[in-house]
Amino acid sequence: ICLPKAEGGLGLRDFSLWNKALILRLVWLLFSNSGSLWVAWNREHRLKRTNYWLAETRQTHSWIWKALLSLRPLARLFLGCKIGNGLSASYWCDDWLPLGPLIHFIGDDGPCKMGIPIRATVAEGCRNGLWRLPSSRYCCLCGQQQETRDHLFLHCSIAGQLWSMVLPRLGTPTVTFPEWSDLIQWLLSPTSGLSSTLKKLTVQNAISTLWTERNNRLHNACNDDPVTLFKRLDRTLRDTLLARLPHRRCRRLLAQWFRFS
């Protein structure tokens, strides 16, 4: 009955196809930066930290938004990508190469393997005019050296700045760790006037802070400066000790931590 009358049908519209066409029109509005209030609201509340291709479907979403997300495979057939300066083109999800979206060509583990966050733009996929396609993993904090345990936690410029703020708080500003074994040796050796427990807690928090920052830069495309990292470490360490204040030992540890602040 949806065939044209000339072909023996009644000329009625196929409402299923018509509905898809109208939904795809809304998808086009999202990508064309339409000035409508609907587009502005969805970009602010649903696509602020993601994009149309990566957005997850939730039960609380409206029917129309779920329909928009369900038609992503069909929408991709009608959408191209004009790179321009690369600031708005998704490195992984947009169809800016003859290969198609890189996330489909390389696989879901591509961002991890290449060190380029899933939400990165094409512009962010370059560094100093060169594509970020390292033959080996480079440090996510400084981007200058191959990522190894010793470099990430001891030798990286970001790690060095963090340690330069942490060690004076322990009364040991001149201590250096050329290798990982030196750090372990320092932890196991007694230090006059410094609790071994506080040393271990501080080093544990420093390592955790650097590792979290590394993962945030790699997977979430966000980064903090060393001062912010130290403030986070300081807050975590104080919270750990304050939670155990009824114990006299924790009071002494807290006093030691504040002694050189």
CSV table of C-alpha atoms in Angstrom, one decimal:
chain,number,residue,atom,x,y,z
A,1,ILE,CA,0.0,0.0,0.0
A,2,CYS,CA,3.0,2.3,0.3
A,3,LEU,CA,3.9,1.8,-3.4
A,4,PRO,CA,3.0,4.7,-5.8
A,5,LYS,CA,-0.4,4.5,-7.4
A,6,ALA,CA,1.3,4.1,-10.8
A,7,GLU,CA,2.8,0.8,-9.4
A,8,GLY,CA,-0.5,-0.5,-8.0
A,9,GLY,CA,-0.2,0.9,-4.5
A,10,LEU,CA,-2.2,3.4,-2.6
A,11,GLY,CA,0.6,6.0,-2.4
A,12,LEU,CA,0.7,6.0,1.4
A,13,ARG,CA,3.9,7.0,3.1
A,14,ASP,CA,5.9,4.3,4.9
A,15,PHE,CA,5.7,5.7,8.4
A,16,SER,CA,8.6,3.7,9.6
A,17,LEU,CA,10.9,5.2,6.9
A,18,TRP,CA,9.4,8.6,7.4
A,19,ASN,CA,10.0,8.4,11.1
A,20,LYS,CA,13.7,7.5,10.5
A,21,ALA,CA,14.0,10.4,8.1
A,22,LEU,CA,12.7,12.9,10.7
A,23,ILE,CA,15.0,11.5,13.4
A,24,LEU,CA,18.0,11.7,11.0
A,25,ARG,CA,17.0,15.4,10.5
A,26,LEU,CA,17.5,15.9,14.2
A,27,VAL,CA,20.9,14.2,14.0
A,28,TRP,CA,21.9,16.6,11.2
A,29,LEU,CA,20.9,19.5,13.4
A,30,LEU,CA,23.2,18.3,16.1
A,31,PHE,CA,26.2,18.2,13.7
A,32,SER,CA,25.4,21.4,11.8
A,33,ASN,CA,25.5,23.5,15.1
A,34,SER,CA,22.0,24.7,14.6
A,35,GLY,CA,21.1,27.6,16.8
A,36,SER,CA,18.0,25.9,18.1
A,37,LEU,CA,17.4,25.7,21.9
A,38,TRP,CA,17.0,21.9,21.6
A,39,VAL,CA,20.5,21.5,20.1
A,40,ALA,CA,22.0,23.8,22.7
A,41,TRP,CA,20.3,21.9,25.6
A,42,ASN,CA,21.5,18.5,24.4
A,43,ARG,CA,25.0,19.7,23.7
A,44,GLU,CA,25.2,21.1,27.2
A,45,HIS,CA,23.5,18.3,29.2
A,46,ARG,CA,24.1,15.1,27.1
A,47,LEU,CA,27.1,15.8,24.9
A,48,LYS,CA,29.3,18.1,27.1
A,49,ARG,CA,31.8,15.4,27.9
A,50,THR,CA,31.3,13.0,25.0
A,51,ASN,CA,30.0,13.0,21.5
A,52,TYR,CA,27.1,11.5,19.5
A,53,TRP,CA,29.1,8.4,18.6
A,54,LEU,CA,30.2,7.6,22.1
A,55,ALA,CA,27.2,8.7,24.1
A,56,GLU,CA,25.7,5.9,26.2
A,57,THR,CA,21.9,5.1,26.3
A,58,ARG,CA,20.3,5.4,29.7
A,59,GLN,CA,16.9,4.4,31.0
A,60,THR,CA,16.3,8.0,32.1
A,61,HIS,CA,16.7,9.3,28.5
A,62,SER,CA,13.7,10.4,26.5
A,63,TRP,CA,12.3,8.2,23.8
A,64,ILE,CA,13.5,10.6,21.0
A,65,TRP,CA,17.1,10.7,22.4
A,66,LYS,CA,17.2,6.9,22.5
A,67,ALA,CA,15.9,6.8,19.0
A,68,LEU,CA,18.7,9.2,17.9
A,69,LEU,CA,21.3,7.0,19.4
A,70,SER,CA,19.8,3.8,18.0
A,71,LEU,CA,20.1,5.2,14.4
A,72,ARG,CA,23.9,5.9,14.7
A,73,PRO,CA,24.8,3.1,12.2
A,74,LEU,CA,22.4,4.6,9.6
A,75,ALA,CA,23.3,8.2,10.4
A,76,ARG,CA,27.0,7.4,9.7
A,77,LEU,CA,26.1,6.6,6.1
A,78,PHE,CA,24.9,10.2,5.5
A,79,LEU,CA,27.5,12.1,7.5
A,80,GLY,CA,31.0,13.1,6.4
A,81,CYS,CA,33.6,15.1,8.2
A,82,LYS,CA,35.3,18.3,7.0
A,83,ILE,CA,38.5,18.5,9.0
A,84,GLY,CA,39.4,22.2,8.7
A,85,ASN,CA,41.7,23.0,11.7
A,86,GLY,CA,40.7,19.7,13.4
A,87,LEU,CA,39.4,21.3,16.5
A,88,SER,CA,35.9,19.9,16.2
A,89,ALA,CA,36.6,16.6,14.3
A,90,SER,CA,36.8,13.5,16.5
A,91,TYR,CA,40.1,11.7,16.0
A,92,TRP,CA,38.6,8.3,16.7
A,93,CYS,CA,34.9,8.5,15.8
A,94,ASP,CA,34.5,10.8,12.8
A,95,ASP,CA,34.8,9.6,9.2
A,96,TRP,CA,37.7,11.8,8.2
A,97,LEU,CA,39.8,9.1,6.6
A,98,PRO,CA,39.1,6.7,3.6
A,99,LEU,CA,39.5,3.9,6.2
A,100,GLY,CA,36.4,5.1,8.0
A,101,PRO,CA,36.4,5.8,11.8
A,102,LEU,CA,39.7,4.8,13.3
A,103,ILE,CA,38.0,3.2,16.3
A,104,HIS,CA,36.5,0.7,13.9
A,105,PHE,CA,39.7,0.2,11.9
A,106,ILE,CA,42.1,-0.2,14.8
A,107,GLY,CA,39.7,-1.5,17.5
A,108,ASP,CA,38.4,-0.5,20.9
A,109,ASP,CA,41.9,-0.7,22.4
A,110,GLY,CA,43.3,1.8,19.9
A,111,PRO,CA,43.3,4.8,22.3
A,112,CYS,CA,45.2,2.8,24.9
A,113,LYS,CA,47.7,1.4,22.3
A,114,MET,CA,48.4,4.8,20.7
A,115,GLY,CA,48.2,7.0,23.7
A,116,ILE,CA,45.5,9.2,22.2
A,117,PRO,CA,42.4,9.7,24.3
A,118,ILE,CA,39.1,8.4,23.0
A,119,ARG,CA,37.6,12.0,23.1
A,120,ALA,CA,40.6,13.6,21.4
A,121,THR,CA,40.1,15.8,18.4
A,122,VAL,CA,42.1,15.5,15.1
A,123,ALA,CA,44.0,18.6,16.2
A,124,GLU,CA,44.9,16.9,19.5
A,125,GLY,CA,46.2,13.9,17.5
A,126,CYS,CA,49.1,16.1,16.4
A,127,ARG,CA,52.1,17.3,18.4
A,128,ASN,CA,54.4,20.0,17.0
A,129,GLY,CA,52.9,19.4,13.5
A,130,LEU,CA,53.6,15.7,13.6
A,131,TRP,CA,51.1,12.8,14.1
A,132,ARG,CA,51.2,11.2,17.5
A,133,LEU,CA,52.0,7.7,16.2
A,134,PRO,CA,54.8,6.5,18.5
A,135,SER,CA,56.5,3.2,17.7
A,136,SER,CA,56.6,2.7,21.5
A,137,ARG,CA,54.7,4.1,24.5
A,138,TYR,CA,55.8,7.6,25.4
A,139,CYS,CA,55.3,9.1,28.8
A,140,CYS,CA,51.8,10.6,29.1
A,141,LEU,CA,53.0,13.2,31.5
A,142,CYS,CA,55.9,14.8,29.6
A,143,GLY,CA,55.7,13.1,26.2
A,144,GLN,CA,59.5,13.2,25.8
A,145,GLN,CA,60.8,9.8,26.9
A,146,GLN,CA,59.6,6.2,26.6
A,147,GLU,CA,57.3,5.3,29.4
A,148,THR,CA,59.0,3.0,32.0
A,149,ARG,CA,58.4,2.6,35.7
A,150,ASP,CA,61.5,4.5,36.6
A,151,HIS,CA,60.8,7.3,34.2
A,152,LEU,CA,57.1,7.7,35.0
A,153,PHE,CA,57.5,7.8,38.8
A,154,LEU,CA,61.1,9.1,39.3
A,155,HIS,CA,62.6,10.9,36.2
A,156,CYS,CA,59.7,12.5,34.4
A,157,SER,CA,59.7,16.3,34.8
A,158,ILE,CA,56.2,16.2,36.3
A,159,ALA,CA,57.2,13.5,38.8
A,160,GLY,CA,60.4,15.5,39.6
A,161,GLN,CA,58.3,18.6,40.4
A,162,LEU,CA,56.0,16.6,42.6
A,163,TRP,CA,58.8,15.0,44.5
A,164,SER,CA,60.4,18.4,45.0
A,165,MET,CA,57.3,19.4,46.9
A,166,VAL,CA,56.8,16.1,48.8
A,167,LEU,CA,60.2,15.4,50.2
A,168,PRO,CA,60.7,18.8,52.0
A,169,ARG,CA,57.5,18.0,53.9
A,170,LEU,CA,59.3,15.0,55.3
A,171,GLY,CA,62.3,17.0,56.2
A,172,THR,CA,64.4,15.3,53.5
A,173,PRO,CA,64.7,17.8,50.6
A,174,THR,CA,68.1,16.6,49.4
A,175,VAL,CA,67.1,12.9,48.9
A,176,THR,CA,67.2,11.7,45.3
A,177,PHE,CA,66.2,8.4,43.7
A,178,PRO,CA,68.2,7.7,40.5
A,179,GLU,CA,66.6,4.2,40.3
A,180,TRP,CA,63.6,2.4,41.7
A,181,SER,CA,65.9,0.3,44.0
A,182,ASP,CA,67.1,3.6,45.6
A,183,LEU,CA,63.5,4.5,46.5
A,184,ILE,CA,62.9,1.1,48.0
A,185,GLN,CA,66.2,1.3,49.9
A,186,TRP,CA,65.2,4.7,51.3
A,187,LEU,CA,61.8,3.4,52.4
A,188,LEU,CA,63.4,0.4,54.2
A,189,SER,CA,66.1,2.4,55.9
A,190,PRO,CA,65.4,4.4,59.1
A,191,THR,CA,65.5,8.1,58.9
A,192,SER,CA,66.2,10.1,62.1
A,193,GLY,CA,63.1,12.0,63.3
A,194,LEU,CA,60.9,10.6,60.6
A,195,SER,CA,58.3,7.8,61.0
A,196,SER,CA,58.7,4.9,58.6
A,197,THR,CA,54.9,4.7,58.4
A,198,LEU,CA,54.7,8.3,57.2
A,199,LYS,CA,57.4,7.7,54.6
A,200,LYS,CA,55.5,4.7,53.3
A,201,LEU,CA,52.1,6.5,53.3
A,202,THR,CA,53.7,9.5,51.5
A,203,VAL,CA,55.4,7.5,48.8
A,204,GLN,CA,52.3,5.4,48.3
A,205,ASN,CA,50.2,8.5,47.7
A,206,ALA,CA,52.8,10.0,45.4
A,207,ILE,CA,52.9,6.9,43.3
A,208,SER,CA,49.1,6.7,43.2
A,209,THR,CA,48.8,10.4,42.3
A,210,LEU,CA,51.2,10.1,39.4
A,211,TRP,CA,49.5,6.9,38.1
A,212,THR,CA,46.1,8.5,38.4
A,213,GLU,CA,47.3,11.6,36.5
A,214,ARG,CA,48.8,9.4,33.8
A,215,ASN,CA,45.5,7.5,33.3
A,216,ASN,CA,43.5,10.8,33.3
A,217,ARG,CA,45.7,12.2,30.5
A,218,LEU,CA,45.6,8.9,28.6
A,219,HIS,CA,41.9,8.1,28.8
A,220,ASN,CA,40.1,11.2,29.8
A,221,ALA,CA,42.0,13.9,28.0
A,222,CYS,CA,42.4,16.0,31.1
A,223,ASN,CA,45.5,17.0,33.0
A,224,ASP,CA,46.6,18.9,36.1
A,225,ASP,CA,49.8,20.8,36.9
A,226,PRO,CA,52.2,19.5,39.6
A,227,VAL,CA,51.0,22.0,42.2
A,228,THR,CA,47.4,20.7,41.8
A,229,LEU,CA,48.8,17.1,42.1
A,230,PHE,CA,50.6,18.0,45.3
A,231,LYS,CA,47.4,19.6,46.8
A,232,ARG,CA,45.5,16.4,45.9
A,233,LEU,CA,48.2,14.2,47.6
A,234,ASP,CA,48.3,16.5,50.6
A,235,ARG,CA,44.5,16.3,51.0
A,236,THR,CA,44.5,12.5,50.6
A,237,LEU,CA,47.2,12.0,53.2
A,238,ARG,CA,45.6,14.3,55.7
A,239,ASP,CA,42.2,12.6,55.2
A,240,THR,CA,43.8,9.2,55.8
A,241,LEU,CA,45.4,10.4,59.1
A,242,LEU,CA,42.5,12.5,60.3
A,243,ALA,CA,40.2,9.4,59.9
A,244,ARG,CA,42.3,7.7,62.5
A,245,LEU,CA,42.8,10.5,64.9
A,246,PRO,CA,41.6,8.6,68.0
A,247,HIS,CA,44.9,6.7,67.7
A,248,ARG,CA,47.8,8.7,69.3
A,249,ARG,CA,50.2,7.4,66.6
A,250,CYS,CA,48.2,9.0,63.9
A,251,ARG,CA,48.3,12.3,65.7
A,252,ARG,CA,52.1,12.1,65.8
A,253,LEU,CA,52.2,11.3,62.1
A,254,LEU,CA,50.0,14.3,61.3
A,255,ALA,CA,52.2,16.5,63.4
A,256,GLN,CA,55.2,15.3,61.5
A,257,TRP,CA,53.5,16.0,58.2
A,258,PHE,CA,52.6,19.6,59.2
A,259,ARG,CA,56.0,20.2,60.8
A,260,PHE,CA,57.7,21.4,57.6
A,261,SER,CA,54.6,22.9,55.9
